[in-house]
N, CA, C and O of each residue as an XYZ file, in Angstrom:
488
protein
N     -67.163    -28.780    -85.407
C     -66.888    -27.759    -86.189
C     -65.626    -27.343    -85.668
O     -65.201    -27.803    -84.608
N     -64.849    -26.295    -86.509
C     -63.768    -25.490    -86.567
C     -63.755    -24.058    -86.874
O     -63.845    -23.535    -87.985
N     -63.592    -23.326    -85.372
C     -63.477    -22.143    -86.666
C     -62.421    -21.384    -87.003
O     -61.504    -20.928    -86.319
N     -62.663    -21.313    -88.113
C     -60.900    -21.207    -89.091
C     -60.667    -19.585    -89.422
O     -59.518    -19.147    -89.368
N     -61.482    -18.940    -89.674
C     -61.048    -17.748    -89.055
C     -62.164    -16.640    -88.084
O     -63.379    -16.605    -88.274
N     -61.612    -16.007    -87.305
C     -62.629    -15.468    -86.392
C     -63.096    -14.039    -87.425
O     -62.439    -13.479    -88.303
N     -63.927    -13.864    -87.115
C     -64.230    -12.454    -87.477
C     -64.294    -11.966    -88.640
O     -63.940    -10.912    -89.169
N     -64.969    -13.203    -89.061
C     -64.943    -13.483    -90.638
C     -66.200    -12.619    -91.159
O     -66.228    -11.611    -91.865
N     -67.198    -13.350    -90.577
C     -68.622    -12.424    -90.812
C     -70.068    -12.995    -89.654
O     -70.142    -13.355    -88.479
N     -70.597    -12.894    -90.277
C     -71.552    -13.092    -89.871
C     -72.435    -14.860    -89.738
O     -72.584    -15.804    -90.514
N     -72.806    -14.582    -88.419
C     -72.753    -16.717    -88.216
C     -74.476    -16.476    -87.468
O     -75.056    -15.699    -86.710
N     -74.718    -17.578    -88.189
C     -76.232    -18.001    -87.380
C     -76.398    -18.797    -86.676
O     -75.725    -19.825    -86.744
N     -77.625    -18.572    -85.475
C     -77.392    -18.811    -84.535
C     -77.302    -20.518    -84.416
O     -77.128    -21.012    -83.302
N     -77.409    -21.250    -85.429
C     -77.307    -22.967    -85.797
C     -76.094    -23.496    -85.676
O     -75.881    -24.694    -85.493
N     -74.855    -22.216    -85.819
C     -73.678    -22.729    -86.527
C     -73.318    -22.381    -85.152
O     -72.597    -23.280    -84.718
N     -73.561    -21.206    -84.033
C     -73.227    -21.205    -82.680
C     -73.680    -22.378    -82.001
O     -73.079    -23.126    -81.229
N     -75.032    -22.399    -82.499
C     -75.451    -24.060    -81.430
C     -74.548    -25.138    -81.409
O     -74.179    -25.627    -80.341
N     -74.013    -25.705    -82.920
C     -72.540    -26.439    -82.978
C     -71.728    -25.933    -82.711
O     -71.177    -26.711    -81.932
N     -71.073    -24.982    -82.783
C     -69.981    -24.472    -82.124
C     -70.026    -25.085    -80.621
O     -69.377    -25.991    -80.098
N     -70.960    -24.307    -80.176
C     -70.635    -24.718    -78.825
C     -71.300    -26.127    -78.402
O     -70.931    -26.503    -77.290
N     -72.331    -27.100    -79.157
C     -72.123    -28.340    -78.891
C     -70.786    -29.303    -78.821
O     -70.204    -30.026    -78.013
N     -70.716    -29.024    -79.666
C     -69.185    -29.549    -79.961
C     -67.763    -29.346    -79.004
O     -66.809    -30.107    -78.837
N     -68.012    -28.176    -78.535
C     -67.106    -27.937    -77.762
C     -67.823    -28.472    -75.737
O     -67.185    -28.652    -74.699
N     -69.094    -28.533    -75.984
C     -69.339    -29.486    -74.872
C     -69.675    -28.048    -74.007
O     -69.091    -28.092    -72.924
N     -70.211    -27.182    -74.132
C     -70.423    -26.555    -73.539
C     -72.265    -26.984    -72.732
O     -73.286    -26.475    -73.195
N     -72.271    -27.327    -72.314
C     -73.506    -27.929    -72.003
C     -73.205    -28.723    -70.782
O     -74.156    -29.215    -70.175
N     -71.915    -28.915    -70.324
C     -71.401    -28.926    -69.135
C     -71.705    -28.078    -67.960
O     -72.639    -27.283    -67.851
N     -70.467    -28.460    -66.799
C     -71.207    -27.811    -65.379
C     -70.264    -26.897    -65.602
O     -69.229    -27.075    -66.245
N     -70.857    -25.245    -64.711
C     -70.092    -24.304    -64.511
C     -68.937    -24.141    -63.639
O     -69.409    -24.616    -62.606
N     -68.146    -23.911    -63.444
C     -66.907    -23.265    -63.259
C     -67.090    -22.466    -62.343
O     -67.060    -21.251    -62.539
N     -67.405    -23.222    -60.694
C     -67.245    -21.776    -59.039
C     -66.584    -21.496    -59.011
O     -66.748    -20.542    -58.251
N     -65.230    -21.502    -59.388
C     -64.460    -21.081    -58.800
C     -64.576    -19.663    -59.319
O     -64.307    -18.703    -58.596
N     -64.961    -19.538    -60.525
C     -64.941    -18.129    -61.083
C     -66.570    -16.965    -61.265
O     -67.044    -15.986    -61.842
N     -66.889    -18.348    -59.982
C     -68.084    -17.033    -59.803
C     -69.476    -17.288    -60.330
O     -70.535    -16.836    -59.895
N     -69.189    -18.428    -61.765
C     -70.355    -18.551    -62.218
C     -70.534    -17.234    -63.395
O     -71.696    -16.994    -63.720
N     -69.482    -16.424    -64.004
C     -69.320    -15.823    -64.717
C     -68.404    -15.748    -65.641
O     -68.531    -14.915    -66.538
N     -67.110    -16.758    -65.588
C     -66.550    -17.385    -66.516
C     -66.684    -17.483    -67.979
O     -67.724    -18.138    -68.048
N     -66.448    -17.341    -68.769
C     -66.532    -17.840    -70.384
C     -67.795    -18.960    -69.987
O     -68.999    -18.910    -70.239
N     -67.099    -19.829    -69.367
C     -67.905    -21.037    -68.918
C     -69.589    -21.436    -69.238
O     -70.342    -22.197    -69.846
N     -69.487    -20.063    -68.143
C     -70.801    -19.949    -67.638
C     -71.749    -19.165    -68.833
O     -72.951    -19.377    -68.989
N     -70.886    -18.169    -69.672
C     -71.497    -17.402    -70.378
C     -72.251    -18.426    -71.779
O     -73.390    -18.383    -72.246
N     -70.992    -19.342    -72.168
C     -71.505    -20.092    -73.096
C     -72.431    -21.316    -72.568
O     -73.082    -21.748    -73.519
N     -72.637    -21.843    -71.665
C     -73.772    -22.008    -70.931
C     -75.058    -21.365    -70.855
O     -76.083    -22.038    -70.752
N     -75.067    -20.555    -70.883
C     -76.086    -19.703    -70.805
C     -76.477    -19.154    -72.262
O     -77.666    -18.938    -72.499
N     -75.726    -18.976    -73.019
C     -76.178    -19.072    -74.328
C     -76.362    -20.380    -75.558
O     -76.884    -20.407    -76.672
N     -75.653    -21.392    -74.720
C     -76.030    -22.510    -75.429
C     -77.420    -23.268    -74.635
O     -78.018    -24.060    -75.364
N     -77.976    -23.100    -73.232
C     -79.763    -23.229    -73.157
C     -80.503    -22.106    -73.934
O     -81.723    -22.269    -73.978
N     -80.038    -21.041    -74.533
C     -81.093    -20.084    -75.094
C     -80.968    -20.677    -75.944
O     -82.134    -20.708    -76.337
N     -80.062    -21.617    -77.082
C     -80.108    -21.718    -78.274
C     -81.251    -23.229    -78.340
O     -82.283    -23.578    -78.913
N     -80.351    -23.711    -77.440
C     -81.596    -25.099    -77.356
C     -83.446    -24.484    -77.108
O     -84.318    -25.346    -76.994
N     -83.742    -23.329    -77.067
C     -84.756    -23.795    -76.767
C     -85.564    -22.972    -78.060
O     -86.768    -22.956    -78.318
N     -84.571    -22.389    -78.667
C     -84.894    -21.800    -80.083
C     -84.421    -22.427    -81.432
O     -83.584    -23.330    -81.399
N     -84.984    -21.932    -82.750
C     -84.969    -23.238    -83.785
C     -83.930    -23.761    -84.315
O     -83.745    -24.805    -84.940
N     -82.956    -22.512    -83.839
C     -81.072    -23.291    -84.237
C     -80.895    -24.893    -83.391
O     -79.827    -25.504    -83.438
N     -81.614    -25.207    -82.947
C     -81.450    -26.658    -81.873
C     -82.067    -27.687    -83.144
O     -81.701    -28.857    -83.254
N     -82.819    -27.191    -83.844
C     -83.559    -28.646    -84.418
C     -83.394    -28.046    -86.227
O     -83.789    -28.743    -87.161
N     -82.975    -27.150    -86.355
C     -82.459    -26.647    -87.851
C     -81.448    -27.880    -88.129
O     -81.084    -28.615    -87.211
N     -80.973    -28.069    -89.627
C     -80.160    -28.351    -90.363
C     -78.748    -27.330    -91.384
O     -78.771    -26.186    -91.837
N     -77.993    -28.090    -91.402
C     -77.340    -27.347    -92.015
C     -77.840    -26.951    -93.589
O     -77.424    -25.970    -94.206
N     -78.785    -27.893    -94.077
C     -78.860    -27.794    -95.358
C     -80.380    -27.299    -95.357
O     -80.929    -27.127    -96.445
N     -80.943    -27.110    -94.397
C     -81.982    -26.292    -93.999
C     -81.942    -25.267    -93.916
O     -82.931    -24.822    -94.497
N     -81.196    -24.278    -93.404
C     -80.041    -22.928    -93.630
C     -80.241    -22.718    -94.176
O     -81.212    -22.007    -94.435
N     -79.056    -23.416    -95.187
C     -78.486    -23.210    -97.095
C     -79.675    -23.035    -97.677
O     -79.800    -22.038    -98.388
N     -80.542    -23.733    -97.554
C     -82.217    -23.564    -98.238
C     -82.694    -22.370    -98.220
O     -82.946    -21.585    -99.135
N     -82.857    -22.257    -96.454
C     -83.693    -21.118    -96.336
C     -82.863    -19.652    -96.867
O     -83.627    -18.767    -97.253
N     -81.320    -19.327    -96.916
C     -80.816    -18.060    -97.310
C     -80.660    -18.487    -98.953
O     -81.040    -17.442    -99.481
N     -80.334    -19.388   -100.034
C     -81.139    -19.241   -100.820
C     -81.895    -18.171   -101.175
O     -81.643    -17.074   -101.671
N     -83.282    -18.958   -100.664
C     -84.432    -18.490   -100.977
C     -84.678    -17.121   -100.923
O     -85.065    -16.407   -101.849
N     -84.352    -16.709    -99.429
C     -83.954    -15.362    -98.844
C     -82.824    -14.145    -99.818
O     -82.540    -12.953    -99.692
N     -82.409    -15.343   -100.863
C     -81.511    -14.196   -101.703
C     -82.497    -13.469   -102.802
O     -82.393    -12.311   -103.206
N     -83.583    -14.547   -103.220
C     -84.611    -13.802   -104.123
C     -84.895    -12.415   -103.351
O     -85.057    -11.575   -104.237
N     -84.982    -12.012   -102.510
C     -85.729    -11.220   -101.987
C     -85.116     -9.928   -102.100
O     -85.737     -8.902   -101.823
N     -83.327     -9.930   -102.694
C     -82.673     -8.741   -102.134
C     -82.076     -8.690   -100.971
O     -81.291     -7.768   -100.753
N     -82.343     -9.719    -99.948
C     -82.369     -8.680    -98.830
C     -80.628     -8.975    -98.477
O     -79.758     -9.711    -98.943
N     -80.731     -7.674    -97.099
C     -79.332     -7.617    -97.016
C     -78.702     -9.151    -96.049
O     -79.137    -10.211    -96.500
N     -78.109     -9.225    -95.278
C     -76.941    -10.207    -94.951
C     -77.447    -10.032    -93.342
O     -77.400    -10.925    -92.496
N     -77.845     -8.924    -93.179
C     -78.410     -9.083    -91.217
C     -79.701     -9.259    -91.752
O     -80.294     -9.704    -90.770
N     -80.652     -9.194    -92.805
C     -81.949     -9.397    -92.446
C     -82.120    -10.993    -93.217
O     -83.217    -11.542    -93.108
N     -80.988    -11.711    -93.998
C     -81.322    -12.828    -93.928
C     -81.150    -13.769    -92.810
O     -81.844    -14.749    -92.537
N     -79.598    -13.084    -91.913
C     -79.474    -14.067    -90.733
C     -81.007    -13.742    -89.676
O     -81.251    -14.616    -88.844
N     -81.787    -12.753    -89.729
C     -82.743    -12.346    -89.126
C     -83.500    -14.232    -88.773
O     -83.515    -15.082    -87.883
N     -84.197    -13.913    -90.679
C     -85.142    -14.852    -91.332
C     -84.921    -16.003    -90.769
O     -85.699    -16.439    -89.920
N     -83.689    -16.754    -91.204
C     -83.054    -18.014    -90.494
C     -82.966    -17.928    -88.990
O     -83.770    -18.463    -88.227
N     -82.034    -17.288    -88.668
C     -82.330    -17.272    -86.739
C     -84.396    -16.874    -86.303
O     -84.972    -16.617    -85.245
N     -84.644    -16.949    -87.046
C     -86.579    -16.708    -86.243
C     -87.039    -17.916    -86.701
O     -87.880    -18.529    -86.044
N     -86.466    -18.490    -88.082
C     -87.533    -19.488    -88.858
C     -89.201    -19.210    -88.684
O     -89.847    -19.937    -87.929
N     -89.852    -18.106    -89.435
C     -91.012    -18.050    -89.379
C     -91.939    -19.150    -89.434
O     -91.772    -19.789    -90.473
N     -92.710    -19.536    -88.817
C     -93.452    -20.625    -89.948
C     -94.836    -20.997    -90.141
O     -95.468    -21.941    -90.616
N     -95.161    -19.354    -89.321
C     -96.587    -19.402    -89.753
C     -96.862    -17.503    -90.080
O     -96.160    -16.527    -89.817
N     -97.588    -17.580    -90.443
C     -97.787    -16.288    -91.407
C     -97.555    -14.873    -90.327
O     -96.805    -13.898    -90.364
N     -98.599    -15.342    -89.403
C     -98.578    -13.750    -88.441
C     -96.700    -13.750    -88.345
O     -96.253    -12.670    -88.732
N     -95.720    -14.653    -87.952
C     -95.024    -14.727    -87.638
C     -94.434    -13.850    -88.646
O     -93.957    -12.860    -88.091
N     -94.284    -13.831    -89.906
C     -93.786    -13.743    -91.080
C     -94.065    -12.266    -91.405
O     -93.272    -11.458    -91.887
N     -95.930    -11.981    -90.884
C     -96.043    -10.505    -90.851
C     -95.515     -9.945    -90.288
O     -95.317     -8.903    -90.914
N     -94.814     -9.888    -88.850
C     -94.152     -9.070    -87.807
C     -92.673     -8.858    -88.152
O     -91.994     -7.887    -87.816
N     -92.214    -10.086    -88.991
C     -90.891     -9.392    -89.956
C     -90.973     -9.012    -90.485
O     -89.893     -8.545    -90.845
N     -91.863     -8.686    -91.140
C     -91.665     -8.547    -92.830
C     -92.222     -6.674    -92.553
O     -91.757     -5.689    -93.125
N     -93.366     -6.713    -91.464
C     -94.144     -5.424    -91.293
C     -92.991     -4.415    -90.853
O     -92.817     -3.449    -91.596
N     -92.230     -4.529    -89.786
C     -90.727     -4.082    -89.906
C     -89.844     -3.488    -91.526
O     -89.338     -2.366    -91.532
N     -89.816     -3.855    -92.037
C     -89.383     -3.476    -93.262
C     -90.721     -2.282    -94.241
O     -90.631     -1.224    -94.863
N     -91.308     -2.780    -94.053
C     -92.983     -2.042    -94.526
C     -92.568     -1.125    -94.716
O     -92.200     -0.427    -95.661
N     -92.670     -1.123    -93.096
C     -92.965      0.779    -92.863
C     -91.836      1.171    -92.552
O     -91.839      2.006    -91.648
N     -90.207      0.702    -93.224
C     -89.372      1.341    -93.446
C     -88.969      1.411    -94.664
O     -88.390      2.482    -94.849
N     -89.029      0.442    -96.029
C     -88.761      0.424    -97.154
C     -89.687      0.520    -98.307
O     -89.344      0.911    -99.423
N     -91.026      0.095    -97.934
C     -92.267      0.132    -98.509
C     -91.752     -1.632    -99.470
O     -91.553     -1.946   -100.643
N     -91.729     -2.325    -98.175
C     -91.818     -4.055    -98.777
C     -93.011     -4.680    -99.477
O     -92.996     -5.770   -100.049
N     -93.949     -3.933    -99.372
C     -95.161     -4.222   -100.021
C     -95.622     -5.794   -100.558
O     -96.565     -6.507   -100.213
N     -94.245     -6.051   -101.811
C     -94.053     -7.397   -102.515
C     -93.219     -8.511   -101.529
O     -93.317     -9.716   -101.294
N     -92.523     -7.625   -101.183
C     -91.606     -8.565   -100.031
C     -92.551     -9.531    -99.409
O     -92.467    -10.723    -99.706
N     -93.419     -9.115    -98.592
C     -94.428     -9.152    -97.768
C     -95.287    -10.436    -98.151
O     -95.405    -11.548    -97.635
N     -95.924     -9.726    -99.445
C     -96.625    -11.295   -100.155
C     -95.921    -12.304   -100.248
O     -96.309    -13.430    -99.937
N     -94.718    -12.009   -100.718
C     -94.048    -13.493   -100.969
C     -93.570    -14.051   -100.028
O     -93.012    -15.109   -100.316
N     -93.557    -13.707    -98.774
C     -92.630    -14.218    -97.526
C     -93.952    -14.660    -96.843
O     -93.745    -15.715    -96.244
N     -95.327    -14.207    -96.706
C     -96.336    -14.600    -96.180
C     -97.176    -16.627    -97.334
O     -97.823    -17.623    -97.013
N     -96.659    -16.182    -98.343
C     -96.869    -16.962    -99.862
C     -96.195    -18.048    -98.797
O     -96.855    -18.448    -97.838
N     -94.537    -18.592    -99.090
C     -94.138    -18.984    -98.664
C     -94.232    -19.414    -97.083
O     -93.135    -19.854    -96.737
N     -94.870    -19.425    -96.365
C     -94.932    -19.267    -94.428
C     -95.903    -20.188    -95.280
O     -95.446    -21.321    -95.427
N     -96.958    -20.000    -95.789
C     -98.532    -20.797    -96.122
C     -97.949    -21.951    -96.606
O     -98.520    -22.967    -96.212
N     -97.032    -22.125    -97.308
C     -96.597    -23.329    -98.344
C     -95.576    -24.270    -97.235
O     -95.968    -25.433    -97.139
N     -94.873    -24.080    -96.758
C     -93.995    -24.148    -95.167
C     -95.424    -25.106    -94.173
O     -95.355    -26.285    -93.825
N     -96.509    -24.225    -93.938
C     -97.670    -25.272    -93.394
C     -98.546    -26.153    -93.509
O     -99.452    -26.595    -92.802
N     -97.869    -26.472    -95.179
C     -98.874    -27.663    -95.588
C     -97.889    -28.629    -95.643
O     -98.178    -29.789    -95.935
């Protein structure tokens, strides 16, 4: 993966994971910088993303989730949150949607999201 335009928009965790994988972020940390240089930060981010859903996502899955989330009229940040968290259980969807319900009254959003998660379980 190559960065074409820096600061062009939001990136999913999967895109960051792919970029770090391509750059070889899983390599050894340069101890001459006290382990606090850019390489060390990249390694820490890479380790975090290895344990997150980003490590098992595909571009096609991210695109499908983004397209599906568009039907809810979510902002780009909310869509990004769903892609990065990838809720697969109704309780996770409830926790994600509950914040939105409290702020904007998205009860229909929650019902559709819960139904989608239940379909995902089958």
